[in-house]
Amino acid sequence: MLPSGNNTSPISFILLGIPGLENSQVWIAFPFCVMYIVAVVGNIIILHIIRIDRTLHEPMYLFLAMLAVTDLVLSSSTQPKMLAILWFHAHEIEYHACLIQVFFIHAFSSVESGVLMAMALDRYVAICFPLRHSSILPTSAVMKLGAAVMMRGLLWVSPFCFMISRMPFCPNKVIPQSYCEHMAVLKLLCADTRVNRGYGLFVAFSVVGFDLMVISISYVMILRAVLQLPAGDARFKAFGTCASHICVILAFYIPALFTFLTHRFGHHVPRVVHVMFANMYLLVPPMLNPIIYGVRTKQIRDRVIQGCCRKDS
């Protein structure tokens, strides 16, 4: 045990992986590995294309670049360790590494939520005020909004790790999932955690509640504008774009909210279901975002095709 002020902190924790599926964990790791590779390669390709093509230095693509960076951090903060647990039984994680993982998971989940909100605002301005888009959202405003989203995530989540580091832990150091999450670590504390839980609820509802409200209002206004378009290809294309973006938003928020609420209120939810959803919300959106926002975006798709054609020639 290592001292931390007047308290004690364990040298390490034990991550169980996926409790209840121990005999299948080796095989479950393969689809997780494939999804992680797709997420990393897809997001790196999008970042590279946006970086080298100056015609893509517009709000939509700058927000997409922010989303790609966030997805890389989110998936890489958990998946390598999870694969090591499932394949090589590397269940132990050092105490400070666990707190760092808590910080990165929650800070960049907040950032991802904020970037999705910013992208919804950008789509609202682009569709409802197309002639004023560049004046309402110039590059400077995009960068300020991105910085604000990043600072919100860092400042809101930092107290999580500070409060945990000041409290004593019980002898039990087993975390029944594949990564260190705030509520899972709180359950190992031998102290009153009501302040920690209350602050966690405040952060969750202030971040997710605000972002979902802005996203919902933006897409309601977008759909109203789309319905006023003359029937035909323009309306169909706009509906298709909105539907794909909404699918990405739901793929992030539904597993995230399920995981958050299950930790606090879902005592009767089977643990294997909870753990699988917890893994999905940090892996599926980073895999889907490059496909939906990248492949379905003509400018990025054309650059990928051009790059492939050059290699073939």
Short mmCIF file of C-alpha atoms in Angstrom, two decimals, residues 20-240:
data_model
loop_
_atom_site.label_atom_id
_atom_site.label_comp_id
_atom_site.label_asym_id
_atom_site.label_seq_id
_atom_site.Cartn_x
_atom_site.Cartn_y
_atom_site.Cartn_z
CA GLY A 20 -19.79 -14.25 -16.81
CA LEU A 21 -18.13 -14.81 -20.17
CA GLU A 22 -14.70 -15.91 -19.00
CA ASN A 23 -14.70 -18.98 -21.28
CA SER A 24 -15.53 -16.88 -24.35
CA GLN A 25 -13.36 -13.82 -23.70
CA VAL A 26 -10.60 -14.90 -26.10
CA TRP A 27 -13.10 -15.07 -28.99
CA ILE A 28 -15.00 -11.94 -27.96
CA ALA A 29 -11.72 -10.02 -28.20
CA PHE A 30 -11.47 -10.61 -31.97
CA PRO A 31 -14.49 -8.48 -33.00
CA PHE A 32 -13.43 -5.87 -30.45
CA CYS A 33 -9.97 -5.82 -32.02
CA VAL A 34 -11.42 -5.46 -35.53
CA MET A 35 -13.66 -2.58 -34.42
CA TYR A 36 -10.72 -0.87 -32.72
CA ILE A 37 -8.56 -1.19 -35.85
CA VAL A 38 -11.38 0.25 -37.99
CA ALA A 39 -11.78 3.13 -35.52
CA VAL A 40 -8.06 3.96 -35.45
CA VAL A 41 -7.45 3.63 -39.21
CA GLY A 42 -10.67 5.41 -40.16
CA ASN A 43 -10.12 8.38 -37.86
CA ILE A 44 -6.46 8.73 -38.85
CA ILE A 45 -7.44 8.76 -42.54
CA ILE A 46 -10.04 11.47 -41.92
CA LEU A 47 -7.52 13.58 -39.98
CA HIS A 48 -4.93 13.17 -42.73
CA ILE A 49 -7.36 14.13 -45.51
CA ILE A 50 -8.61 17.21 -43.65
CA ARG A 51 -5.03 18.26 -42.85
CA ILE A 52 -3.69 18.08 -46.41
CA ASP A 53 -6.76 19.43 -48.26
CA ARG A 54 -7.13 23.15 -47.57
CA THR A 55 -10.56 23.20 -49.24
CA LEU A 56 -11.78 21.14 -46.27
CA HIS A 57 -10.74 23.74 -43.69
CA GLU A 58 -14.37 24.67 -43.12
CA PRO A 59 -16.48 24.42 -39.93
CA MET A 60 -18.03 21.03 -40.77
CA TYR A 61 -14.67 19.40 -41.42
CA LEU A 62 -12.90 21.12 -38.53
CA PHE A 63 -15.55 19.74 -36.17
CA LEU A 64 -15.13 16.35 -37.85
CA ALA A 65 -11.38 16.54 -37.17
CA MET A 66 -12.10 17.33 -33.50
CA LEU A 67 -14.45 14.34 -33.36
CA ALA A 68 -11.78 12.08 -34.92
CA VAL A 69 -9.17 13.14 -32.33
CA THR A 70 -11.67 12.58 -29.51
CA ASP A 71 -12.59 9.14 -30.85
CA LEU A 72 -8.92 8.14 -31.06
CA VAL A 73 -8.35 9.16 -27.44
CA LEU A 74 -11.55 7.51 -26.18
CA SER A 75 -10.98 4.18 -27.90
CA SER A 76 -7.24 4.06 -27.19
CA SER A 77 -7.72 4.84 -23.50
CA THR A 78 -9.54 1.52 -22.96
CA GLN A 79 -9.21 -0.93 -25.84
CA PRO A 80 -5.49 -1.89 -25.68
CA LYS A 81 -5.84 -2.74 -21.99
CA MET A 82 -9.11 -4.56 -22.59
CA LEU A 83 -7.55 -6.69 -25.35
CA ALA A 84 -4.60 -7.45 -23.05
CA ILE A 85 -7.06 -8.64 -20.39
CA LEU A 86 -9.08 -10.81 -22.77
CA TRP A 87 -6.14 -12.34 -24.63
CA PHE A 88 -3.23 -12.35 -22.18
CA HIS A 89 -5.03 -12.27 -18.78
CA ALA A 90 -3.23 -9.00 -17.89
CA HIS A 91 -5.85 -8.12 -15.28
CA GLU A 92 -3.75 -5.85 -13.08
CA ILE A 93 -3.74 -2.07 -13.58
CA GLU A 94 -1.60 0.31 -11.53
CA TYR A 95 -3.44 2.74 -9.23
CA HIS A 96 -2.37 5.95 -10.97
CA ALA A 97 -2.92 4.40 -14.40
CA CYS A 98 -6.47 3.60 -13.29
CA LEU A 99 -7.11 7.22 -12.23
CA ILE A 100 -5.66 8.45 -15.53
CA GLN A 101 -8.03 6.12 -17.35
CA VAL A 102 -10.97 7.48 -15.33
CA PHE A 103 -9.94 11.01 -16.30
CA PHE A 104 -9.51 10.32 -20.02
CA ILE A 105 -12.74 8.32 -20.33
CA HIS A 106 -14.96 10.92 -18.67
CA ALA A 107 -13.19 14.05 -19.94
CA PHE A 108 -13.24 12.94 -23.56
CA SER A 109 -16.78 11.53 -23.31
CA SER A 110 -17.74 15.07 -22.34
CA VAL A 111 -15.70 16.44 -25.24
CA GLU A 112 -17.37 14.01 -27.67
CA SER A 113 -20.78 15.10 -26.46
CA GLY A 114 -19.79 18.74 -26.91
CA VAL A 115 -18.43 18.16 -30.42
CA LEU A 116 -21.64 16.36 -31.45
CA MET A 117 -23.56 19.36 -30.13
CA ALA A 118 -21.31 21.75 -32.10
CA MET A 119 -21.77 19.68 -35.26
CA ALA A 120 -25.56 19.83 -34.83
CA LEU A 121 -25.34 23.63 -34.50
CA ASP A 122 -23.18 23.78 -37.62
CA ARG A 123 -25.71 21.72 -39.60
CA TYR A 124 -28.52 23.97 -38.34
CA VAL A 125 -26.71 27.12 -39.50
CA ALA A 126 -25.69 25.53 -42.83
CA ILE A 127 -29.25 24.40 -43.67
CA CYS A 128 -31.30 27.23 -42.18
CA PHE A 129 -28.93 30.12 -42.97
CA PRO A 130 -26.83 28.91 -45.93
CA LEU A 131 -25.90 32.39 -47.18
CA ARG A 132 -24.72 33.54 -43.74
CA HIS A 133 -22.97 30.32 -42.68
CA SER A 134 -19.42 31.65 -43.06
CA SER A 135 -20.21 34.88 -41.19
CA ILE A 136 -22.09 33.17 -38.34
CA LEU A 137 -19.49 30.40 -37.92
CA PRO A 138 -16.09 31.68 -39.09
CA THR A 139 -12.99 29.60 -38.41
CA SER A 140 -12.19 31.67 -35.31
CA ALA A 141 -15.61 30.88 -33.83
CA VAL A 142 -15.15 27.16 -34.60
CA MET A 143 -11.80 27.10 -32.81
CA LYS A 144 -13.20 28.99 -29.80
CA LEU A 145 -16.15 26.60 -29.58
CA GLY A 146 -13.80 23.61 -29.80
CA ALA A 147 -11.56 25.08 -27.08
CA ALA A 148 -14.59 25.73 -24.85
CA VAL A 149 -15.79 22.13 -25.27
CA MET A 150 -12.30 20.84 -24.43
CA MET A 151 -11.94 23.07 -21.36
CA ARG A 152 -15.38 22.08 -20.12
CA GLY A 153 -14.43 18.40 -20.27
CA LEU A 154 -11.08 18.90 -18.55
CA LEU A 155 -12.33 21.23 -15.80
CA TRP A 156 -15.57 19.35 -15.06
CA VAL A 157 -13.89 15.93 -14.78
CA SER A 158 -10.65 16.84 -12.97
CA PRO A 159 -12.37 16.89 -9.52
CA PHE A 160 -13.32 13.21 -10.00
CA CYS A 161 -9.71 12.06 -9.74
CA PHE A 162 -8.78 14.63 -7.07
CA MET A 163 -11.61 13.55 -4.74
CA ILE A 164 -10.90 9.84 -5.25
CA SER A 165 -7.17 10.29 -4.55
CA ARG A 166 -7.97 11.87 -1.14
CA MET A 167 -10.10 8.96 0.12
CA PRO A 168 -9.24 5.55 1.64
CA PHE A 169 -9.85 2.30 -0.24
CA CYS A 170 -11.26 -0.95 1.12
CA PRO A 171 -9.18 -4.15 0.96
CA ASN A 172 -11.22 -5.27 -2.06
CA LYS A 173 -9.53 -4.00 -5.23
CA VAL A 174 -11.46 -5.95 -7.88
CA ILE A 175 -13.26 -3.95 -10.59
CA PRO A 176 -15.80 -6.22 -12.36
CA GLN A 177 -15.34 -4.78 -15.84
CA SER A 178 -12.60 -4.16 -18.40
CA TYR A 179 -11.63 -0.56 -17.57
CA CYS A 180 -11.60 1.92 -14.70
CA GLU A 181 -14.79 3.95 -14.60
CA HIS A 182 -15.68 6.57 -12.00
CA MET A 183 -18.59 4.75 -10.36
CA ALA A 184 -16.80 1.39 -10.44
CA VAL A 185 -13.83 2.90 -8.58
CA LEU A 186 -16.13 4.70 -6.10
CA LYS A 187 -17.56 1.33 -5.04
CA LEU A 188 -14.09 0.36 -3.76
CA LEU A 189 -13.84 3.32 -1.37
CA CYS A 190 -14.22 2.84 2.39
CA ALA A 191 -15.73 6.29 2.93
CA ASP A 192 -18.90 8.29 2.43
CA THR A 193 -19.13 8.85 -1.33
CA ARG A 194 -22.34 10.92 -1.43
CA VAL A 195 -20.45 14.06 -2.46
CA ASN A 196 -18.67 12.16 -5.25
CA ARG A 197 -21.93 10.65 -6.48
CA GLY A 198 -23.71 13.98 -6.31
CA TYR A 199 -20.97 15.69 -8.26
CA GLY A 200 -21.04 12.88 -10.83
CA LEU A 201 -24.79 13.38 -11.32
CA PHE A 202 -24.28 17.14 -11.65
CA VAL A 203 -21.61 16.70 -14.32
CA ALA A 204 -23.62 14.10 -16.23
CA PHE A 205 -26.84 16.10 -16.32
CA SER A 206 -25.19 19.48 -16.88
CA VAL A 207 -23.13 18.16 -19.80
CA VAL A 208 -25.41 15.56 -21.39
CA GLY A 209 -28.61 17.41 -20.52
CA PHE A 210 -27.41 20.68 -22.05
CA ASP A 211 -25.88 19.06 -25.13
CA LEU A 212 -28.92 16.87 -25.84
CA MET A 213 -31.22 19.87 -25.49
CA VAL A 214 -29.18 21.88 -28.02
CA ILE A 215 -28.93 18.88 -30.39
CA SER A 216 -32.68 18.23 -30.17
CA ILE A 217 -33.60 21.86 -30.83
CA SER A 218 -31.12 22.04 -33.72
CA TYR A 219 -32.49 18.95 -35.44
CA VAL A 220 -36.11 19.99 -34.91
CA MET A 221 -35.30 23.27 -36.66
CA ILE A 222 -33.37 21.40 -39.37
CA LEU A 223 -36.29 19.02 -40.01
CA ARG A 224 -38.70 21.96 -40.20
CA ALA A 225 -36.47 23.58 -42.81
CA VAL A 226 -36.11 20.29 -44.72
CA LEU A 227 -39.90 19.79 -44.84
CA GLN A 228 -40.22 23.19 -46.48
CA LEU A 229 -37.96 22.12 -49.35
CA PRO A 230 -39.69 21.20 -52.62
CA ALA A 231 -40.26 17.46 -52.83
CA GLY A 232 -37.51 15.62 -54.66
CA ASP A 233 -33.82 14.85 -54.43
CA ALA A 234 -32.96 17.81 -52.17
CA ARG A 235 -35.41 16.76 -49.48
CA PHE A 236 -34.44 13.07 -49.75
CA LYS A 237 -30.72 13.91 -49.49
CA ALA A 238 -31.29 16.20 -46.49
CA PHE A 239 -33.37 13.52 -44.74
CA GLY A 240 -30.67 10.92 -45.42
#
